[in-house]
Amino acid sequence: MERFFNTEGPCEPSRHYMLPPLDRLPTLHHLIDRGKYIALHAPRQVGKTTSLSTLAMQLTSEGRYAAVLVSMETGAPANTPTGMAEDAILDDWRDAILAQLPPELQPPAWPDAPPQRRIGMALSTWARACPRPLVVFLDEIDSLDGAKLVSVLRQLRSGYIRRPGAFPWALALCGMRDVRDDRVDFEEPERSHSASPFNIKESLGLRNFNAAEVASLYQQHTEQTGQAFTLEAVQRAFTLSGGHPWLVNALGAQLMDFLVPDRQVVITAEHVERAKEEIILRRETHLDSLIERLRMPRVRRVIEPILVGENINMNALNDDIAFVRDLGLVVDRPNLRIANPIYAEIIPRALSYRMQINMVQEVAWYLRPDGSLDMILLLAAFQEFFAEHSESWLGRFDYQEAGPHLFLMAFLQRIVNGGGRITREFAVGSGRADLVVEYAGRRDVLELKIYHGSHTEKQAVEQLSGYLERLGEREAYLVLFDRGLRRSWADKIYIKEVEGLHGERLHVFGA
């Protein structure tokens, strides 16, 4: 059977291209040998379940431990009483353990216990009966809501001192978030900023693939089918995905199954670009789940400043940044920015989609005789459209501060859809958003900036000149959005040309 790139569920070596799942968790086995309680947190679909399932099988086969991977997700439905949630979890565990362990290592019947004690009593009873020390990996721990999560964490903390004879020797809590960030005690609100109820553990993350690992994964396809990737194609896949395992596999699957099914055709960087576009347009479950999070106020408080290049509001909590980082939407090193170019493209597209579908724009209206875009004509049309519709449209928009930027991106996307592409660069504190519009072999550079006073244009010219020097271009377009309520549209809308620091030709559009 021919293996393939997996984008759904845990990987299996016999069916899927995959890398050694424990290479990205080199210290985990050592921590288990030391009897540690561990929190393993990473964004969705980066390989947590595959890694832990592999490690559980390895630990059991070595003969020293009885190790299992079980899920907490069946206790997640909202409004489920704690006792019923515990019963659902334990019922699910029974089937999972049956599939993973031989009869002599399986637990006895779960004991009767009152609510908020059932998980702890079940683990204690099993540990007493098992001939080996227990190692338990609790997947989807953060699917539980606050009160149920706090209850489970307290039961684990309470049992910790009874290990290994009467409680698991080692344990890992797996989810998107680090449990130390869950500090709310729902029964004692006055202690809502106290330490985590689970404070006896190490904390580990699971990194993305590096460039060499992406190359190694794609090389498996070459070895199986003979179909080669150019070096530029592999590098482009790594750059676009940021090494996120699901995105790396999704690009591979799109290339292998749809765009380049002929194994005699070498996969190029341009093929990878087309694969990226198809993934974004298809909005698969992984991307949709991230997009749904954009509506959350704590996500907006972090994402919106990045989109416009402003600094994070000092009233924003560190937990907000940690939450959005743990979702995988942003990275914070070396600076806070959207995690990878694919997310940087899909986030503004998703946020501006309702605007885009309500715009009646045709690319033919803005084409030069050679088929390239007339950006001056296009941006002049945008000025008129923005003046007519922005007040009514932006007033119903969640992302108020980023609204003008998203408005222009929607306008551009509506025009270039199917015939070109837009590359976006965002970074908090940069003071602007940079766009590169590619259409019919021509590349146009745009900088979007909020007008904060007379110094804004001078600063923007300096920034744009530096950006053009990096890109090797000599012409660009600067759009300044004036949010001042006292100025009329007649004052806000203008077009002029200025010279950049190195003689570049810069077209300035007020809006």
PDB file of C-alpha atoms in Angstrom, residues 74-261:
ATOM      1  CA  THR A  74     -15.851  12.710  26.847  1.00  0.00           C
ATOM      2  CA  GLY A  75     -16.250  14.777  30.006  1.00  0.00           C
ATOM      3  CA  ALA A  76     -16.212  18.045  28.103  1.00  0.00           C
ATOM      4  CA  PRO A  77     -19.869  18.774  27.142  1.00  0.00           C
ATOM      5  CA  ALA A  78     -21.041  21.982  28.773  1.00  0.00           C
ATOM      6  CA  ASN A  79     -23.353  21.834  31.784  1.00  0.00           C
ATOM      7  CA  THR A  80     -22.503  18.184  32.473  1.00  0.00           C
ATOM      8  CA  PRO A  81     -22.326  17.692  36.271  1.00  0.00           C
ATOM      9  CA  THR A  82     -18.877  16.728  37.508  1.00  0.00           C
ATOM     10  CA  GLY A  83     -19.922  13.228  38.582  1.00  0.00           C
ATOM     11  CA  MET A  84     -21.495  12.442  35.207  1.00  0.00           C
ATOM     12  CA  ALA A  85     -18.423  13.826  33.423  1.00  0.00           C
ATOM     13  CA  GLU A  86     -16.167  11.568  35.497  1.00  0.00           C
ATOM     14  CA  ASP A  87     -18.337   8.532  34.696  1.00  0.00           C
ATOM     15  CA  ALA A  88     -18.169   9.309  30.955  1.00  0.00           C
ATOM     16  CA  ILE A  89     -14.388   9.703  31.123  1.00  0.00           C
ATOM     17  CA  LEU A  90     -13.879   6.437  33.003  1.00  0.00           C
ATOM     18  CA  ASP A  91     -16.173   4.554  30.642  1.00  0.00           C
ATOM     19  CA  ASP A  92     -14.117   5.795  27.700  1.00  0.00           C
ATOM     20  CA  TRP A  93     -10.891   4.896  29.480  1.00  0.00           C
ATOM     21  CA  ARG A  94     -11.998   1.301  29.856  1.00  0.00           C
ATOM     22  CA  ASP A  95     -12.203   0.800  26.074  1.00  0.00           C
ATOM     23  CA  ALA A  96      -8.922   2.650  25.444  1.00  0.00           C
ATOM     24  CA  ILE A  97      -7.036   0.613  28.053  1.00  0.00           C
ATOM     25  CA  LEU A  98      -8.466  -2.661  26.706  1.00  0.00           C
ATOM     26  CA  ALA A  99      -6.998  -1.839  23.296  1.00  0.00           C
ATOM     27  CA  GLN A 100      -3.557  -0.905  24.634  1.00  0.00           C
ATOM     28  CA  LEU A 101      -2.641  -3.267  27.492  1.00  0.00           C
ATOM     29  CA  PRO A 102      -2.569  -7.040  28.007  1.00  0.00           C
ATOM     30  CA  PRO A 103      -5.098  -8.459  30.501  1.00  0.00           C
ATOM     31  CA  GLU A 104      -2.638  -8.702  33.413  1.00  0.00           C
ATOM     32  CA  LEU A 105      -2.003  -4.926  33.296  1.00  0.00           C
ATOM     33  CA  GLN A 106      -5.601  -3.814  32.893  1.00  0.00           C
ATOM     34  CA  PRO A 107      -7.437  -2.234  35.831  1.00  0.00           C
ATOM     35  CA  PRO A 108     -10.049  -3.932  38.020  1.00  0.00           C
ATOM     36  CA  ALA A 109     -13.607  -2.609  38.071  1.00  0.00           C
ATOM     37  CA  TRP A 110     -13.681   1.089  38.805  1.00  0.00           C
ATOM     38  CA  PRO A 111     -14.643   1.638  42.459  1.00  0.00           C
ATOM     39  CA  ASP A 112     -17.741   3.475  43.626  1.00  0.00           C
ATOM     40  CA  ALA A 113     -16.798   6.980  44.695  1.00  0.00           C
ATOM     41  CA  PRO A 114     -18.547  10.323  45.198  1.00  0.00           C
ATOM     42  CA  PRO A 115     -18.319  13.074  42.545  1.00  0.00           C
ATOM     43  CA  GLN A 116     -14.997  14.894  42.431  1.00  0.00           C
ATOM     44  CA  ARG A 117     -13.259  11.753  43.733  1.00  0.00           C
ATOM     45  CA  ARG A 118     -13.934   9.247  40.952  1.00  0.00           C
ATOM     46  CA  ILE A 119     -10.900   9.922  38.745  1.00  0.00           C
ATOM     47  CA  GLY A 120      -8.504   9.856  41.673  1.00  0.00           C
ATOM     48  CA  MET A 121     -10.034   6.713  43.198  1.00  0.00           C
ATOM     49  CA  ALA A 122      -9.960   4.907  39.846  1.00  0.00           C
ATOM     50  CA  LEU A 123      -6.259   5.667  39.358  1.00  0.00           C
ATOM     51  CA  SER A 124      -5.479   4.698  42.944  1.00  0.00           C
ATOM     52  CA  THR A 125      -7.324   1.361  42.665  1.00  0.00           C
ATOM     53  CA  TRP A 126      -5.585   0.558  39.387  1.00  0.00           C
ATOM     54  CA  ALA A 127      -2.135   1.474  40.713  1.00  0.00           C
ATOM     55  CA  ARG A 128      -2.623  -0.819  43.737  1.00  0.00           C
ATOM     56  CA  ALA A 129      -3.651  -3.763  41.539  1.00  0.00           C
ATOM     57  CA  CYS A 130      -1.161  -3.326  38.669  1.00  0.00           C
ATOM     58  CA  PRO A 131       2.068  -5.393  38.856  1.00  0.00           C
ATOM     59  CA  ARG A 132       4.025  -2.541  37.247  1.00  0.00           C
ATOM     60  CA  PRO A 133       4.235   1.210  37.960  1.00  0.00           C
ATOM     61  CA  LEU A 134       1.574   3.086  36.027  1.00  0.00           C
ATOM     62  CA  VAL A 135       2.358   5.782  33.472  1.00  0.00           C
ATOM     63  CA  VAL A 136      -0.787   7.614  32.330  1.00  0.00           C
ATOM     64  CA  PHE A 137      -1.038  10.207  29.544  1.00  0.00           C
ATOM     65  CA  LEU A 138      -4.245  12.271  29.834  1.00  0.00           C
ATOM     66  CA  ASP A 139      -4.976  13.694  26.389  1.00  0.00           C
ATOM     67  CA  GLU A 140      -7.318  16.650  25.705  1.00  0.00           C
ATOM     68  CA  ILE A 141      -7.075  17.777  29.337  1.00  0.00           C
ATOM     69  CA  ASP A 142      -7.997  21.339  28.402  1.00  0.00           C
ATOM     70  CA  SER A 143     -11.262  20.219  26.779  1.00  0.00           C
ATOM     71  CA  LEU A 144     -12.714  20.230  30.301  1.00  0.00           C
ATOM     72  CA  ASP A 145     -14.304  23.465  31.462  1.00  0.00           C
ATOM     73  CA  GLY A 146     -13.000  25.313  34.494  1.00  0.00           C
ATOM     74  CA  ALA A 147     -14.793  23.632  37.400  1.00  0.00           C
ATOM     75  CA  LYS A 148     -14.322  20.092  36.069  1.00  0.00           C
ATOM     76  CA  LEU A 149     -10.698  20.785  35.177  1.00  0.00           C
ATOM     77  CA  VAL A 150      -9.932  22.153  38.635  1.00  0.00           C
ATOM     78  CA  SER A 151     -11.570  19.082  40.197  1.00  0.00           C
ATOM     79  CA  VAL A 152      -9.403  16.692  38.152  1.00  0.00           C
ATOM     80  CA  LEU A 153      -6.232  18.637  38.889  1.00  0.00           C
ATOM     81  CA  ARG A 154      -6.948  18.558  42.622  1.00  0.00           C
ATOM     82  CA  GLN A 155      -7.537  14.827  42.562  1.00  0.00           C
ATOM     83  CA  LEU A 156      -4.207  14.306  40.816  1.00  0.00           C
ATOM     84  CA  ARG A 157      -2.400  16.542  43.272  1.00  0.00           C
ATOM     85  CA  SER A 158      -3.979  14.727  46.184  1.00  0.00           C
ATOM     86  CA  GLY A 159      -2.906  11.309  44.864  1.00  0.00           C
ATOM     87  CA  TYR A 160       0.612  12.362  43.922  1.00  0.00           C
ATOM     88  CA  ILE A 161       2.067  11.720  47.373  1.00  0.00           C
ATOM     89  CA  ARG A 162       0.783   8.102  47.300  1.00  0.00           C
ATOM     90  CA  ARG A 163       2.729   7.042  44.221  1.00  0.00           C
ATOM     91  CA  PRO A 164       3.897   4.577  42.989  1.00  0.00           C
ATOM     92  CA  GLY A 165       2.147   1.954  45.112  1.00  0.00           C
ATOM     93  CA  ALA A 166      -1.225   3.690  45.219  1.00  0.00           C
ATOM     94  CA  PHE A 167      -1.116   6.204  42.361  1.00  0.00           C
ATOM     95  CA  PRO A 168       0.496   6.493  38.908  1.00  0.00           C
ATOM     96  CA  TRP A 169       4.291   6.735  39.024  1.00  0.00           C
ATOM     97  CA  ALA A 170       4.378   9.291  36.181  1.00  0.00           C
ATOM     98  CA  LEU A 171       1.678  11.229  34.403  1.00  0.00           C
ATOM     99  CA  ALA A 172       1.363  13.713  31.550  1.00  0.00           C
ATOM    100  CA  LEU A 173      -1.415  16.209  30.983  1.00  0.00           C
ATOM    101  CA  CYS A 174      -1.739  16.919  27.267  1.00  0.00           C
ATOM    102  CA  GLY A 175      -3.517  19.814  25.644  1.00  0.00           C
ATOM    103  CA  MET A 176      -3.106  23.118  23.880  1.00  0.00           C
ATOM    104  CA  ARG A 177      -2.624  25.028  27.129  1.00  0.00           C
ATOM    105  CA  ASP A 178      -0.232  24.627  30.023  1.00  0.00           C
ATOM    106  CA  VAL A 179      -2.312  23.795  33.113  1.00  0.00           C
ATOM    107  CA  ARG A 180      -0.307  26.253  35.158  1.00  0.00           C
ATOM    108  CA  ASP A 181      -2.142  28.963  33.216  1.00  0.00           C
ATOM    109  CA  ASP A 182      -5.509  27.768  34.553  1.00  0.00           C
ATOM    110  CA  ARG A 183      -5.627  29.550  37.896  1.00  0.00           C
ATOM    111  CA  VAL A 184      -9.333  30.118  38.454  1.00  0.00           C
ATOM    112  CA  ASP A 185     -10.888  28.541  41.524  1.00  0.00           C
ATOM    113  CA  PHE A 186     -14.606  28.641  40.823  1.00  0.00           C
ATOM    114  CA  GLU A 187     -15.587  27.820  44.388  1.00  0.00           C
ATOM    115  CA  GLU A 188     -13.340  30.462  45.951  1.00  0.00           C
ATOM    116  CA  PRO A 189     -13.392  33.560  43.703  1.00  0.00           C
ATOM    117  CA  GLU A 190     -11.210  35.515  46.100  1.00  0.00           C
ATOM    118  CA  ARG A 191      -8.392  33.088  45.247  1.00  0.00           C
ATOM    119  CA  SER A 192      -8.841  33.464  41.489  1.00  0.00           C
ATOM    120  CA  HIS A 193      -5.248  34.684  41.077  1.00  0.00           C
ATOM    121  CA  SER A 194      -3.666  32.066  43.300  1.00  0.00           C
ATOM    122  CA  ALA A 195      -1.269  29.396  42.102  1.00  0.00           C
ATOM    123  CA  SER A 196      -2.415  26.625  39.803  1.00  0.00           C
ATOM    124  CA  PRO A 197      -4.181  23.748  41.579  1.00  0.00           C
ATOM    125  CA  PHE A 198      -1.710  21.468  39.780  1.00  0.00           C
ATOM    126  CA  ASN A 199       1.733  22.692  40.749  1.00  0.00           C
ATOM    127  CA  ILE A 200       3.788  19.515  40.975  1.00  0.00           C
ATOM    128  CA  LYS A 201       4.904  19.130  37.411  1.00  0.00           C
ATOM    129  CA  GLU A 202       7.352  19.850  34.666  1.00  0.00           C
ATOM    130  CA  SER A 203       6.146  21.734  31.588  1.00  0.00           C
ATOM    131  CA  LEU A 204       7.110  20.754  28.050  1.00  0.00           C
ATOM    132  CA  GLY A 205       6.206  22.052  24.622  1.00  0.00           C
ATOM    133  CA  LEU A 206       6.281  20.224  21.314  1.00  0.00           C
ATOM    134  CA  ARG A 207       8.114  22.206  18.678  1.00  0.00           C
ATOM    135  CA  ASN A 208       7.331  22.400  14.981  1.00  0.00           C
ATOM    136  CA  PHE A 209       9.408  20.618  12.348  1.00  0.00           C
ATOM    137  CA  ASN A 210      12.677  22.276  11.412  1.00  0.00           C
ATOM    138  CA  ALA A 211      13.813  22.686   7.807  1.00  0.00           C
ATOM    139  CA  ALA A 212      15.790  19.441   7.801  1.00  0.00           C
ATOM    140  CA  GLU A 213      12.789  17.494   9.097  1.00  0.00           C
ATOM    141  CA  VAL A 214      10.509  18.918   6.397  1.00  0.00           C
ATOM    142  CA  ALA A 215      13.064  17.841   3.798  1.00  0.00           C
ATOM    143  CA  SER A 216      13.275  14.383   5.383  1.00  0.00           C
ATOM    144  CA  LEU A 217       9.490  13.949   5.343  1.00  0.00           C
ATOM    145  CA  TYR A 218       9.199  14.937   1.687  1.00  0.00           C
ATOM    146  CA  GLN A 219      12.172  12.723   0.819  1.00  0.00           C
ATOM    147  CA  GLN A 220      10.100   9.732   1.958  1.00  0.00           C
ATOM    148  CA  HIS A 221       7.658  10.514  -0.845  1.00  0.00           C
ATOM    149  CA  THR A 222      10.525  10.752  -3.326  1.00  0.00           C
ATOM    150  CA  GLU A 223      11.923   7.405  -2.212  1.00  0.00           C
ATOM    151  CA  GLN A 224       8.530   5.695  -2.494  1.00  0.00           C
ATOM    152  CA  THR A 225       7.350   7.191  -5.791  1.00  0.00           C
ATOM    153  CA  GLY A 226      10.420   8.608  -7.505  1.00  0.00           C
ATOM    154  CA  GLN A 227       8.813  12.067  -7.592  1.00  0.00           C
ATOM    155  CA  ALA A 228      11.386  14.710  -6.686  1.00  0.00           C
ATOM    156  CA  PHE A 229      11.047  18.096  -4.986  1.00  0.00           C
ATOM    157  CA  THR A 230      13.348  20.936  -5.936  1.00  0.00           C
ATOM    158  CA  LEU A 231      15.325  22.439  -3.054  1.00  0.00           C
ATOM    159  CA  GLU A 232      13.362  25.657  -3.546  1.00  0.00           C
ATOM    160  CA  ALA A 233      10.072  23.762  -3.229  1.00  0.00           C
ATOM    161  CA  VAL A 234      11.071  22.199   0.090  1.00  0.00           C
ATOM    162  CA  GLN A 235      12.324  25.523   1.410  1.00  0.00           C
ATOM    163  CA  ARG A 236       9.124  27.252   0.316  1.00  0.00           C
ATOM    164  CA  ALA A 237       6.993  24.641   2.064  1.00  0.00           C
ATOM    165  CA  PHE A 238       8.972  25.156   5.265  1.00  0.00           C
ATOM    166  CA  THR A 239       8.729  28.953   5.027  1.00  0.00           C
ATOM    167  CA  LEU A 240       4.992  29.013   4.311  1.00  0.00           C
ATOM    168  CA  SER A 241       4.126  26.515   7.047  1.00  0.00           C
ATOM    169  CA  GLY A 242       6.631  27.616   9.658  1.00  0.00           C
ATOM    170  CA  GLY A 243       7.213  23.885  10.085  1.00  0.00           C
ATOM    171  CA  HIS A 244       3.751  23.277  11.556  1.00  0.00           C
ATOM    172  CA  PRO A 245       3.312  19.510  11.054  1.00  0.00           C
ATOM    173  CA  TRP A 246      -0.297  19.671   9.872  1.00  0.00           C
ATOM    174  CA  LEU A 247       0.497  22.404   7.342  1.00  0.00           C
ATOM    175  CA  VAL A 248       3.580  20.548   6.095  1.00  0.00           C
ATOM    176  CA  ASN A 249       1.485  17.433   5.563  1.00  0.00           C
ATOM    177  CA  ALA A 250      -1.425  19.382   4.065  1.00  0.00           C
ATOM    178  CA  LEU A 251       0.873  20.941   1.456  1.00  0.00           C
ATOM    179  CA  GLY A 252       2.293  17.499   0.665  1.00  0.00           C
ATOM    180  CA  ALA A 253      -1.172  15.956   0.368  1.00  0.00           C
ATOM    181  CA  GLN A 254      -2.396  18.729  -1.919  1.00  0.00           C
ATOM    182  CA  LEU A 255       0.645  18.320  -4.158  1.00  0.00           C
ATOM    183  CA  MET A 256       0.598  14.523  -4.214  1.00  0.00           C
ATOM    184  CA  ASP A 257      -3.135  13.954  -4.640  1.00  0.00           C
ATOM    185  CA  PHE A 258      -4.345  16.911  -6.711  1.00  0.00           C
ATOM    186  CA  LEU A 259      -1.837  19.359  -8.162  1.00  0.00           C
ATOM    187  CA  VAL A 260       1.005  17.085  -9.302  1.00  0.00           C
ATOM    188  CA  PRO A 261      -0.330  13.505  -9.430  1.00  0.00           C
TER     189      PRO A 261
END
